[in-house]
PDB file of C-alpha atoms and ligand atoms in Angstrom:
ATOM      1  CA  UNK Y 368      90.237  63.081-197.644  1.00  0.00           C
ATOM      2  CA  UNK Y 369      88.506  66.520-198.828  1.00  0.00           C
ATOM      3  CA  UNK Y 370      85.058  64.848-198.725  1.00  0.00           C
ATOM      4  CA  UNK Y 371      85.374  63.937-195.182  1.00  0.00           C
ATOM      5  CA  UNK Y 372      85.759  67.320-193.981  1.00  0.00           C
ATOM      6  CA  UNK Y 373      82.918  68.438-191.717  1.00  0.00           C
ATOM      7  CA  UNK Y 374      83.942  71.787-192.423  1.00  0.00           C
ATOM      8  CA  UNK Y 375      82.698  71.633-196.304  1.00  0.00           C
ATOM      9  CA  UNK Y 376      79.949  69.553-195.777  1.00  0.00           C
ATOM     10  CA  UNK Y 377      76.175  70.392-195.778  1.00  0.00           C
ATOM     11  CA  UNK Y 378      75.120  70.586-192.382  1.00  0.00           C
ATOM     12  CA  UNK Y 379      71.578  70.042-193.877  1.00  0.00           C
ATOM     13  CA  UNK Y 380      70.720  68.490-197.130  1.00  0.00           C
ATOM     14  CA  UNK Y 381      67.393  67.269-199.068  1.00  0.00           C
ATOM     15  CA  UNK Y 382      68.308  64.470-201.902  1.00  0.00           C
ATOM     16  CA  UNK Y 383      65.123  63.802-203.914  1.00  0.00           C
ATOM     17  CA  UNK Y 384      62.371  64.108-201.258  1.00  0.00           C
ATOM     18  CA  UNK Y 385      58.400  63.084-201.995  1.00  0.00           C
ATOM     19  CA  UNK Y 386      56.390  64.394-199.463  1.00  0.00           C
ATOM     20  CA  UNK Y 387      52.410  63.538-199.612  1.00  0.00           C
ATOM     21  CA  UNK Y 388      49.595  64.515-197.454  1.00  0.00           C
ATOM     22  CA  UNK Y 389      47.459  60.910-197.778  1.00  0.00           C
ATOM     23  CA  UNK Y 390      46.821  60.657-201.403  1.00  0.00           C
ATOM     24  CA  UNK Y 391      48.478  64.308-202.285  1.00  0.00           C
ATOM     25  CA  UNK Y 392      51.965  64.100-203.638  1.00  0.00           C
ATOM     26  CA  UNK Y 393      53.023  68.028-202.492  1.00  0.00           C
ATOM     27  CA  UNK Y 394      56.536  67.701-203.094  1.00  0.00           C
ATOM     28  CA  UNK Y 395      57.823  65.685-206.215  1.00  0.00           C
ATOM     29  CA  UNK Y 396      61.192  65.674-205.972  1.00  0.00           C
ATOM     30  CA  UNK Y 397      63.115  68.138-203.944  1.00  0.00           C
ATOM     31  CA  UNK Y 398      67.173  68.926-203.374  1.00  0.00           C
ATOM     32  CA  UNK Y 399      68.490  71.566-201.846  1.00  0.00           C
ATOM     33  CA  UNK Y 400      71.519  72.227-199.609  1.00  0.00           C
ATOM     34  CA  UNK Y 401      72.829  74.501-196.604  1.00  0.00           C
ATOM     35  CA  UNK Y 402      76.540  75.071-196.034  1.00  0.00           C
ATOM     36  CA  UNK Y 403      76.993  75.351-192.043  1.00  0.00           C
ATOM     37  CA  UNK Y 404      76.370  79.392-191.392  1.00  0.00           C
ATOM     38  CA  UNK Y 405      74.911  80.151-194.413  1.00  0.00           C
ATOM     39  CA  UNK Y 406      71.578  82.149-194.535  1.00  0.00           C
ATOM     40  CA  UNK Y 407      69.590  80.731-197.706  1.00  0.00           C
ATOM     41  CA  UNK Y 408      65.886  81.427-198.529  1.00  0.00           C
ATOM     42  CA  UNK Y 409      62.977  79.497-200.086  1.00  0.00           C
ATOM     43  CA  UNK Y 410      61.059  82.174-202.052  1.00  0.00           C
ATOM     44  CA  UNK Y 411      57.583  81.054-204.042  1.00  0.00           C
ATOM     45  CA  UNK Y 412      53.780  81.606-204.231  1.00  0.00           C
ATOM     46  CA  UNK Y 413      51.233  80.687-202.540  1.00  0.00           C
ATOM     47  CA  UNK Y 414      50.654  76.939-201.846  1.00  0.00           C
ATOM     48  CA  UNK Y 415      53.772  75.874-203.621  1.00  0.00           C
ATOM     49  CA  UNK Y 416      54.919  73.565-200.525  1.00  0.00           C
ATOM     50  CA  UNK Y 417      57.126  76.146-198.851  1.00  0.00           C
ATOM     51  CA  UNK Y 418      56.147  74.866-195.525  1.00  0.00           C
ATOM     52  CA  UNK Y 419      55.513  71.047-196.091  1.00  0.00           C
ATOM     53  CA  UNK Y 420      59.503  71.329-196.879  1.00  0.00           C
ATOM     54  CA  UNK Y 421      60.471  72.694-193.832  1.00  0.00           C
ATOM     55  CA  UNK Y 422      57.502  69.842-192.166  1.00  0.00           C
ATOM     56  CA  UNK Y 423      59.309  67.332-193.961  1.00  0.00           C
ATOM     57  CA  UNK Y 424      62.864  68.454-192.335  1.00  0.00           C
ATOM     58  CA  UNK Y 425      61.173  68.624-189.261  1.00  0.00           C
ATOM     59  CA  UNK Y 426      59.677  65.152-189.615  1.00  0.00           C
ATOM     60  CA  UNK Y 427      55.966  66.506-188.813  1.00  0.00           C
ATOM     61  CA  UNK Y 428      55.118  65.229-192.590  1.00  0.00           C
ATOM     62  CA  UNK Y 429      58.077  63.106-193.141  1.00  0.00           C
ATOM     63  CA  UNK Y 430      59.294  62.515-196.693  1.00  0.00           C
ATOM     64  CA  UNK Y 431      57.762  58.981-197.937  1.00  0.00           C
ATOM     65  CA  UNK Y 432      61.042  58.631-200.214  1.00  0.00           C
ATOM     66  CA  UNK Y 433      64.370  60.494-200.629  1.00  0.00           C
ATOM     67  CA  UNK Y 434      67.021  61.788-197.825  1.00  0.00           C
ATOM     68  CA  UNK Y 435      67.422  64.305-195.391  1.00  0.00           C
ATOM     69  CA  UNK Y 436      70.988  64.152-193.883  1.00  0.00           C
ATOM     70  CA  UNK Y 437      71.765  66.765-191.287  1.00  0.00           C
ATOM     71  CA  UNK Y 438      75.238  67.421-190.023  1.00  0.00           C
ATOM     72  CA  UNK Y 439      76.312  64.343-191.356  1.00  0.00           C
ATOM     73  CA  UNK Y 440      73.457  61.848-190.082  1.00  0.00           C
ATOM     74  CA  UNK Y 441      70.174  60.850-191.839  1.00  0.00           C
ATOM     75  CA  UNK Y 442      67.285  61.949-190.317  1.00  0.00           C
ATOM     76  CA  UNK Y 443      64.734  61.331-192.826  1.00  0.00           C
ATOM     77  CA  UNK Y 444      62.934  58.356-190.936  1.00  0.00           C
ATOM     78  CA  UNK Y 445      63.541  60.282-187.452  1.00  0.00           C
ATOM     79  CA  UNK Y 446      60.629  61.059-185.244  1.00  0.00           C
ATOM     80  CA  UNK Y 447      60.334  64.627-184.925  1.00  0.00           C
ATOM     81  CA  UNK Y 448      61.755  64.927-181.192  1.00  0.00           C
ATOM     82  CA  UNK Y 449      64.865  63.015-181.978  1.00  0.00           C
ATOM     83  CA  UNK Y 450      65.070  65.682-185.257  1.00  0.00           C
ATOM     84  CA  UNK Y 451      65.317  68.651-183.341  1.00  0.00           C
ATOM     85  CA  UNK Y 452      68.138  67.313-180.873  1.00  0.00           C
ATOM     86  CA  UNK Y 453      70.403  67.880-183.684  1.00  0.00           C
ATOM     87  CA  UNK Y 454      69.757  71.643-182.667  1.00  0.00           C
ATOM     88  CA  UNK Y 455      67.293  72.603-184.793  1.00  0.00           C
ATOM     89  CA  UNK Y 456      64.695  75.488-184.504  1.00  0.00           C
ATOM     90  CA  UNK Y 457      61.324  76.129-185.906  1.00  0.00           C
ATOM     91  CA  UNK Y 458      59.531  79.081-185.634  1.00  0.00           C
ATOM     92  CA  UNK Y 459      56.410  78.277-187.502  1.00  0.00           C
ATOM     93  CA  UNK Y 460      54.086  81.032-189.620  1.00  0.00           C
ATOM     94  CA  UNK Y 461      51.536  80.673-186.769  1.00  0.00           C
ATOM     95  CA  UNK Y 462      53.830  81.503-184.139  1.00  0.00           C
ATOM     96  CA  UNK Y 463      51.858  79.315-181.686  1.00  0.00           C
ATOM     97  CA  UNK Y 464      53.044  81.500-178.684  1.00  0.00           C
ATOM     98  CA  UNK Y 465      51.469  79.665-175.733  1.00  0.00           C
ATOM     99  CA  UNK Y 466      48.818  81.325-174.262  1.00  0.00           C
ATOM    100  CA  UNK Y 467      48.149  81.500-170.939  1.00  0.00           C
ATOM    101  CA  UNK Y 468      51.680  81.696-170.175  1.00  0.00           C
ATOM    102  CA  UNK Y 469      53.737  85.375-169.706  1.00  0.00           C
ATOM    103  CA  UNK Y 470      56.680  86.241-171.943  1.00  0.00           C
ATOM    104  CA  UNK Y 471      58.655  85.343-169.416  1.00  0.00           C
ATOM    105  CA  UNK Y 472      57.373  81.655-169.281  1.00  0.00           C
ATOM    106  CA  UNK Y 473      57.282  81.630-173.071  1.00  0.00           C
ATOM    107  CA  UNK Y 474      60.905  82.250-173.186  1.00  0.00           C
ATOM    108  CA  UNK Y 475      61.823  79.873-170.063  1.00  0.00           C
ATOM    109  CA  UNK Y 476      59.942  76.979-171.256  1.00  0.00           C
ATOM    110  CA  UNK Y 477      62.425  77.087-174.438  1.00  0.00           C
ATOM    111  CA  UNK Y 478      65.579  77.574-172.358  1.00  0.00           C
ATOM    112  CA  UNK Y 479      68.086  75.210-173.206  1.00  0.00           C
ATOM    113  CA  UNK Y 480      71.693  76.061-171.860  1.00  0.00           C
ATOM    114  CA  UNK Y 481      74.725  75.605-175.007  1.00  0.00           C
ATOM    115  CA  UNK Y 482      78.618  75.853-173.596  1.00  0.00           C
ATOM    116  CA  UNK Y 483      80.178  78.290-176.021  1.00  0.00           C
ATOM    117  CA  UNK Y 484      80.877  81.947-176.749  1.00  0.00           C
ATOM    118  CA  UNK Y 485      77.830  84.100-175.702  1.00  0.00           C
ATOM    119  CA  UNK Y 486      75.158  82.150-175.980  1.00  0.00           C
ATOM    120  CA  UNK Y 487      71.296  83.227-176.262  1.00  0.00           C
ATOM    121  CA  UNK Y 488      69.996  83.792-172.510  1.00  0.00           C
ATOM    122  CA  UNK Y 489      66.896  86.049-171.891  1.00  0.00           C
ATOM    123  CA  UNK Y 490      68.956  88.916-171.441  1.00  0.00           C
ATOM    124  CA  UNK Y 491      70.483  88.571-174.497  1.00  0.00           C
ATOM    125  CA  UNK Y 492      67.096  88.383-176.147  1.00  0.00           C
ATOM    126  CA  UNK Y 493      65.969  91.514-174.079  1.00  0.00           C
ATOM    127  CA  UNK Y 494      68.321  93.256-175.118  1.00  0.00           C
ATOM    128  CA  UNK Y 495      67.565  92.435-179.097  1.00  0.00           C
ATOM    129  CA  UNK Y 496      64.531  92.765-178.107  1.00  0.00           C
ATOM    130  CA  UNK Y 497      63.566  95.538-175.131  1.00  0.00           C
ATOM    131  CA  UNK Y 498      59.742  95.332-175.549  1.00  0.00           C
ATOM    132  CA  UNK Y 499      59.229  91.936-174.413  1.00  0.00           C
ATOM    133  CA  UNK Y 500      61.138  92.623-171.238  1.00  0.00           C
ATOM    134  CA  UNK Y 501      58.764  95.594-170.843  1.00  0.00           C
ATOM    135  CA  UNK Y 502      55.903  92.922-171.374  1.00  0.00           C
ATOM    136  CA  UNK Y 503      57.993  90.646-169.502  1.00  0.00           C
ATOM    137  CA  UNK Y 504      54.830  89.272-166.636  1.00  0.00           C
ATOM    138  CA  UNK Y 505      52.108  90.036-169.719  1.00  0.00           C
ATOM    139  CA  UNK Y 506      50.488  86.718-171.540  1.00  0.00           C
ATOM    140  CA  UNK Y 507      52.065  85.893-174.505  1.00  0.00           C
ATOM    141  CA  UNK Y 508      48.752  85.538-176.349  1.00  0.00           C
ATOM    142  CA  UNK Y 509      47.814  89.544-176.076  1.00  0.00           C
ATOM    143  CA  UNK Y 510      51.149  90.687-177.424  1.00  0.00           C
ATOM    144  CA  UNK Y 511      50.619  92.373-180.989  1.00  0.00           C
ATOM    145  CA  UNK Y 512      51.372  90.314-184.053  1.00  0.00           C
ATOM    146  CA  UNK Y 513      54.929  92.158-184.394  1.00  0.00           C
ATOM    147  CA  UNK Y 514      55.531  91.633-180.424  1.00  0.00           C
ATOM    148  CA  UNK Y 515      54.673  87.563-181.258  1.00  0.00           C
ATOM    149  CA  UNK Y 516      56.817  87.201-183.614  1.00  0.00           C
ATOM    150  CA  UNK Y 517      59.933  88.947-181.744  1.00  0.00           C
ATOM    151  CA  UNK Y 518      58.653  86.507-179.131  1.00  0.00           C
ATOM    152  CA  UNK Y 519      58.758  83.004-180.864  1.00  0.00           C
ATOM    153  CA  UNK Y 520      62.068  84.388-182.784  1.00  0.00           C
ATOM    154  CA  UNK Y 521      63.601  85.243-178.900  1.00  0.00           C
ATOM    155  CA  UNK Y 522      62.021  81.540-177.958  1.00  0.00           C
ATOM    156  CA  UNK Y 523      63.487  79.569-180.663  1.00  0.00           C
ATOM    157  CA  UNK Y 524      67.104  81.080-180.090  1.00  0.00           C
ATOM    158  CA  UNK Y 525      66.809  80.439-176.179  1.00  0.00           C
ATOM    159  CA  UNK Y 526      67.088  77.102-177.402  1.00  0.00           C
ATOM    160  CA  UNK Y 527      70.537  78.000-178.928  1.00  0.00           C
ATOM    161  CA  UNK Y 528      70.179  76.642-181.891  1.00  0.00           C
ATOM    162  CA  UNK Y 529      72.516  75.089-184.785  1.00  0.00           C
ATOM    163  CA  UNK Y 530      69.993  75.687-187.976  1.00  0.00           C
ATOM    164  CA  UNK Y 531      67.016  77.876-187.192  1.00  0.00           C
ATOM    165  CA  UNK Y 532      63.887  77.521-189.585  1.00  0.00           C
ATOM    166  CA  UNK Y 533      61.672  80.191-190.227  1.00  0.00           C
ATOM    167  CA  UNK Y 534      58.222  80.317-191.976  1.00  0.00           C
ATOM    168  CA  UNK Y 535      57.270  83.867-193.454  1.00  0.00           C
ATOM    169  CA  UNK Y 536      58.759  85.839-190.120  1.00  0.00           C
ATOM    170  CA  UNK Y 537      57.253  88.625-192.010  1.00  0.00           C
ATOM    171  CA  UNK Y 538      53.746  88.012-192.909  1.00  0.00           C
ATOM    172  CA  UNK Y 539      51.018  90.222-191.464  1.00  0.00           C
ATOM    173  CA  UNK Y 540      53.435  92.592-190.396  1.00  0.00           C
ATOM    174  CA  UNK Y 541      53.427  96.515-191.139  1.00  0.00           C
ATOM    175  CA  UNK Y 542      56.710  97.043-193.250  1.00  0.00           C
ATOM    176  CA  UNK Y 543      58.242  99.393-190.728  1.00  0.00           C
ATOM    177  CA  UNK Y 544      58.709  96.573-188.397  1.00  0.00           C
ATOM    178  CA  UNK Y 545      60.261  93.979-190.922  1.00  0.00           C
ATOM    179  CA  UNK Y 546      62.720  96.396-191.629  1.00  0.00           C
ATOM    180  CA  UNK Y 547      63.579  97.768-188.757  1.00  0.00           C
ATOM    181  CA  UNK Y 548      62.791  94.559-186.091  1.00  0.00           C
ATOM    182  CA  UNK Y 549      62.487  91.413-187.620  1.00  0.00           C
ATOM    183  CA  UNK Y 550      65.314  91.739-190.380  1.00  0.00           C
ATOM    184  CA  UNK Y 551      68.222  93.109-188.191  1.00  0.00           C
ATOM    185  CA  UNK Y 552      67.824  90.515-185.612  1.00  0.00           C
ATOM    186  CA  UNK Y 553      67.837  87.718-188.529  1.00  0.00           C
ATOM    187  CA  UNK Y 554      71.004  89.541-189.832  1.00  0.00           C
ATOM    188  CA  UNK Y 555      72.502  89.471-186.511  1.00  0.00           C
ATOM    189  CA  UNK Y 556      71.600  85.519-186.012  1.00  0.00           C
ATOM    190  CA  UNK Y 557      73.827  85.119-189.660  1.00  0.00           C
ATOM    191  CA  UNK Y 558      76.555  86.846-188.616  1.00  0.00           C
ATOM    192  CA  UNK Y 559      76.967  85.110-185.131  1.00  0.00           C
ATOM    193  CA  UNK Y 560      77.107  81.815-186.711  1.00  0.00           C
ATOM    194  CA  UNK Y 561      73.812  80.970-186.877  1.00  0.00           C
ATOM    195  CA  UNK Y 562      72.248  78.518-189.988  1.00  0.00           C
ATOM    196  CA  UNK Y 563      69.215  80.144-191.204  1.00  0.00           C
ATOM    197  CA  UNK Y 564      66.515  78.431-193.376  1.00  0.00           C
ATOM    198  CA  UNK Y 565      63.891  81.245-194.612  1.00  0.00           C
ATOM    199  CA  UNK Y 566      61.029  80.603-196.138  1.00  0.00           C
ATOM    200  CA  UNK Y 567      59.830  83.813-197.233  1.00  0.00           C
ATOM    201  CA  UNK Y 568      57.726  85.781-200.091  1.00  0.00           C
ATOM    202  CA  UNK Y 569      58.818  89.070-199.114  1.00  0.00           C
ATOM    203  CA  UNK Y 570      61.873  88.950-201.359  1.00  0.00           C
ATOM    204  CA  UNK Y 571      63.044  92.348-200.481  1.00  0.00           C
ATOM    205  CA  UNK Y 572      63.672  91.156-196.912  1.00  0.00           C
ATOM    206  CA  UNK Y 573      65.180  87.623-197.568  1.00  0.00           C
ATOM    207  CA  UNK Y 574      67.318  89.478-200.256  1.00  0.00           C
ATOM    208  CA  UNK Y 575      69.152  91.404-196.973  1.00  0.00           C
ATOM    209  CA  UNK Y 576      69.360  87.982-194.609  1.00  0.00           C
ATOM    210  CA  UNK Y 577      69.734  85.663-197.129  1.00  0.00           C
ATOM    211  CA  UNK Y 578      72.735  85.501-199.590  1.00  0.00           C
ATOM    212  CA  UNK Y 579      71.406  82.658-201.746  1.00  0.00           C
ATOM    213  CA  UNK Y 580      67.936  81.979-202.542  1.00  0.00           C
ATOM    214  CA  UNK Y 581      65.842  78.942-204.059  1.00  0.00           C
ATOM    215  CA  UNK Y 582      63.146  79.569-206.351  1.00  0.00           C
ATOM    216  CA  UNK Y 583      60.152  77.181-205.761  1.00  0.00           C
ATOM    217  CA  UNK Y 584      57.407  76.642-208.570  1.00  0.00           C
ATOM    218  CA  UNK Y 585      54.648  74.115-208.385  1.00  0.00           C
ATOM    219  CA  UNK Y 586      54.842  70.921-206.395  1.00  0.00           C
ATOM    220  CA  UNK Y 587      57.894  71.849-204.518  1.00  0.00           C
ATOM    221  CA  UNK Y 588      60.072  71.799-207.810  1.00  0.00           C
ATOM    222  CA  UNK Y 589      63.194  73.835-207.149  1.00  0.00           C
ATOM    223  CA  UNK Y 590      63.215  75.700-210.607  1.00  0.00           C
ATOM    224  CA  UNK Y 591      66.217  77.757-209.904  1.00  0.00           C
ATOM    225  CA  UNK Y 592      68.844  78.919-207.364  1.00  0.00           C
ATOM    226  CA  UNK Y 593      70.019  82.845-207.261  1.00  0.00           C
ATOM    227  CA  UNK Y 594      72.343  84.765-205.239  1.00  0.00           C
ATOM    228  CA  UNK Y 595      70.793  88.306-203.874  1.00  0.00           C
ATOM    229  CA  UNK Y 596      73.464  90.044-206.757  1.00  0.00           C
ATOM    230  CA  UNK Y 597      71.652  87.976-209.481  1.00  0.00           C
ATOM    231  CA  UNK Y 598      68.334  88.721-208.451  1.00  0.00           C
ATOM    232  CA  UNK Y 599      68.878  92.328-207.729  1.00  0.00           C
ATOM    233  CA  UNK Y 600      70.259  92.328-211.161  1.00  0.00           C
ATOM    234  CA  UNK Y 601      67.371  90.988-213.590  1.00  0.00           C
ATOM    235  CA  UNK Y 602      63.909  91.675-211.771  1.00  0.00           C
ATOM    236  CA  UNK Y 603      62.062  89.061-214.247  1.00  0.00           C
ATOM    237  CA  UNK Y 604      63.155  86.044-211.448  1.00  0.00           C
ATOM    238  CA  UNK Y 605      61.406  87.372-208.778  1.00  0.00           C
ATOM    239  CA  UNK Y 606      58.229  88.375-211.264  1.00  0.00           C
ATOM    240  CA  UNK Y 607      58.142  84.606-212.878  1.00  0.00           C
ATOM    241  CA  UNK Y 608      58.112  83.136-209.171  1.00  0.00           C
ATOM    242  CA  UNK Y 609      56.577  85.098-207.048  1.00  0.00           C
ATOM    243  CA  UNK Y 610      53.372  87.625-206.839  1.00  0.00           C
ATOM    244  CA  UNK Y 611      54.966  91.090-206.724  1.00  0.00           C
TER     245      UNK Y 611
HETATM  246  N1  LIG I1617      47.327  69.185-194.162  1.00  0.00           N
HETATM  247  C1  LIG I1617      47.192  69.210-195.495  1.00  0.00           C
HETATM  248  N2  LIG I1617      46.462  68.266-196.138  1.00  0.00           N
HETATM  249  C2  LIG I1617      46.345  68.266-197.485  1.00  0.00           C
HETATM  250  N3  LIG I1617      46.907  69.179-198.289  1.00  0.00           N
HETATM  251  C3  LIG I1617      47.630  70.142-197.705  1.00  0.00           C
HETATM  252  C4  LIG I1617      47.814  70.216-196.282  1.00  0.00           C
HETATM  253  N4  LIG I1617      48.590  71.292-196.000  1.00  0.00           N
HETATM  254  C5  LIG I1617      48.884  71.864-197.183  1.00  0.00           C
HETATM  255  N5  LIG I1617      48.310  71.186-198.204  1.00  0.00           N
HETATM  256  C6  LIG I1617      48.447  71.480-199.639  1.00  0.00           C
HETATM  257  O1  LIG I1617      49.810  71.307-199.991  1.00  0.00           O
HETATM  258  C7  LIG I1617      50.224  72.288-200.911  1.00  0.00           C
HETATM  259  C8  LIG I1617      51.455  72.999-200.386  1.00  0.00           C
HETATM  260  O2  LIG I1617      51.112  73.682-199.178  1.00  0.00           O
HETATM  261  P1  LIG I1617      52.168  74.518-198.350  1.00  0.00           P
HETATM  262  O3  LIG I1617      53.386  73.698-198.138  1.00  0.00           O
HETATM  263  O4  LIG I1617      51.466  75.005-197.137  1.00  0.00           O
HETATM  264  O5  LIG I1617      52.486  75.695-199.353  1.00  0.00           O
HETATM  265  P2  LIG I1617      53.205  77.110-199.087  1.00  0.00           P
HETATM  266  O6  LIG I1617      53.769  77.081-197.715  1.00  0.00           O
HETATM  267  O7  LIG I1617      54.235  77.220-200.159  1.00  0.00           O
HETATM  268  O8  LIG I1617      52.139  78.144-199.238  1.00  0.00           O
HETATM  269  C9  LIG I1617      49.018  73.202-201.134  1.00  0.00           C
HETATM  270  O9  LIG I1617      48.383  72.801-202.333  1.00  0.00           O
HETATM  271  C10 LIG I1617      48.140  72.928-199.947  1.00  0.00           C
HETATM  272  O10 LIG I1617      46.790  73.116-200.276  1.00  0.00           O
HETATM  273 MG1  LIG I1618      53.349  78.272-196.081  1.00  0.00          MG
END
């Protein structure tokens, strides 16, 4: 039966999630879907609940009501640890590189060997990125904001990932080294197979990784979905949803 095939089927999906922080309802009613290998975006202002939807997929704030089913299973009442078995990555606006720990260690500590065609292995993520073997034995912590976030990027794909989820890879960050760091590498992750989730408000650069894009207003309400041809094409989608 066609609706058995793994091969069509979302390998992550949100049916109707409410997500509340005590007393604050922050997402009222939220679907969205990723195809397996697809690169899709979340693009909206400020405060919209951009990243209390990817804390809901990663159980940290679960959903109080509605489903998350990845690959197949529902993980909506999982505990975060169990969540992130099903090869899921996170590599959160913060960056929360441990500190106190080299580049090296960072990397290491996230190490988690997949059989299959060339997986991630800190060469590999060397070789993406060569500055972080040239700060190979140097504490994570006194990288540069640009050097950080190559290094949580290289540490969540050491994990070798199914579906990686990224909050705002690009925020703080001089354009120069979006364009020519951050986005390649993201482009590269979509074409070897990788599932990317980006959360971004940088439309220009989630237009080039992503190829279709969600459009959150207020309390997480999904007002629209574009592809990167339909927003390129009438400018007044990205001005009614985001501050450009
Ligand atoms: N820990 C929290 N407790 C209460 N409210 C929160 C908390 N974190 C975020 N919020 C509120 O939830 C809403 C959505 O936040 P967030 O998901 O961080 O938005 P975005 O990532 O789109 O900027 C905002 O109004 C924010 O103030
Ligand atoms: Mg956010």
């Amino acid at each position: 039966m066609v609706t058995n095939d793994p091969g069509i089927r979302p390998i992550l999906e949100l049916k109707d999630i409410q997500t509340y922080y005590g007393r604050s309802h922050i997402i009222q009613g939220l679907s969205m879907h990723l195809e397996k290998h697809e690169a899709v975006s979340i693009l909206g202002r400020n405060g919209v609940g951009k990243t209390t939807t990817l804390r809901s997929i990663l159980g940290l704030t679960p959903p109080r009501e509605g489903r998350i089913i990845i690959d197949g299973e529902e993980t909506s009442r999982w505990p975060t640890h169990r969540i992130i078995t099903k090869g899921i990555a996170y590599v959160p606006a913060e960056r929360h590189i441990f500190p106190g720990l080299s580049v090296e260690e960072n990397l290491k500590l996230a190490e988690r060997i997949k059989p299959g065609e060339d997986p991630w292995s800190m060469e590999k993520i060397y070789s993406h990125f060569p500055v972080l073997r040239a700060r190979e034995k140097q504490d994570g912590s006194t990288l540069s904001g640009g050097e950080q976030q190559m290094l949580a990027i290289g540490r969540a794909l050491m994990g070798n990932p199914i579906i990686m989820l990224l909050d705002e890879p690009s925020q703080g960050l001089a354009p120069i080294l979006v364009n020519q760091v951050i986005q390649p590498i993201l482009v590269m992750c979509v074409k070897s197979g990788l599932t990317l989730l980006l959360v971004e408000q940088n439309y220009r650069m989630a237009l080039q990784v992503a190829s279709r894009h969600y459009l959150m207003g207020i309390k997480g309400i999904m007002a629209r979905t574009a592809t990167s041809d339909e927003l390129l094409a009438d400018s007044t989608i990205i001005r009614d949803h985001l501050t450009v």
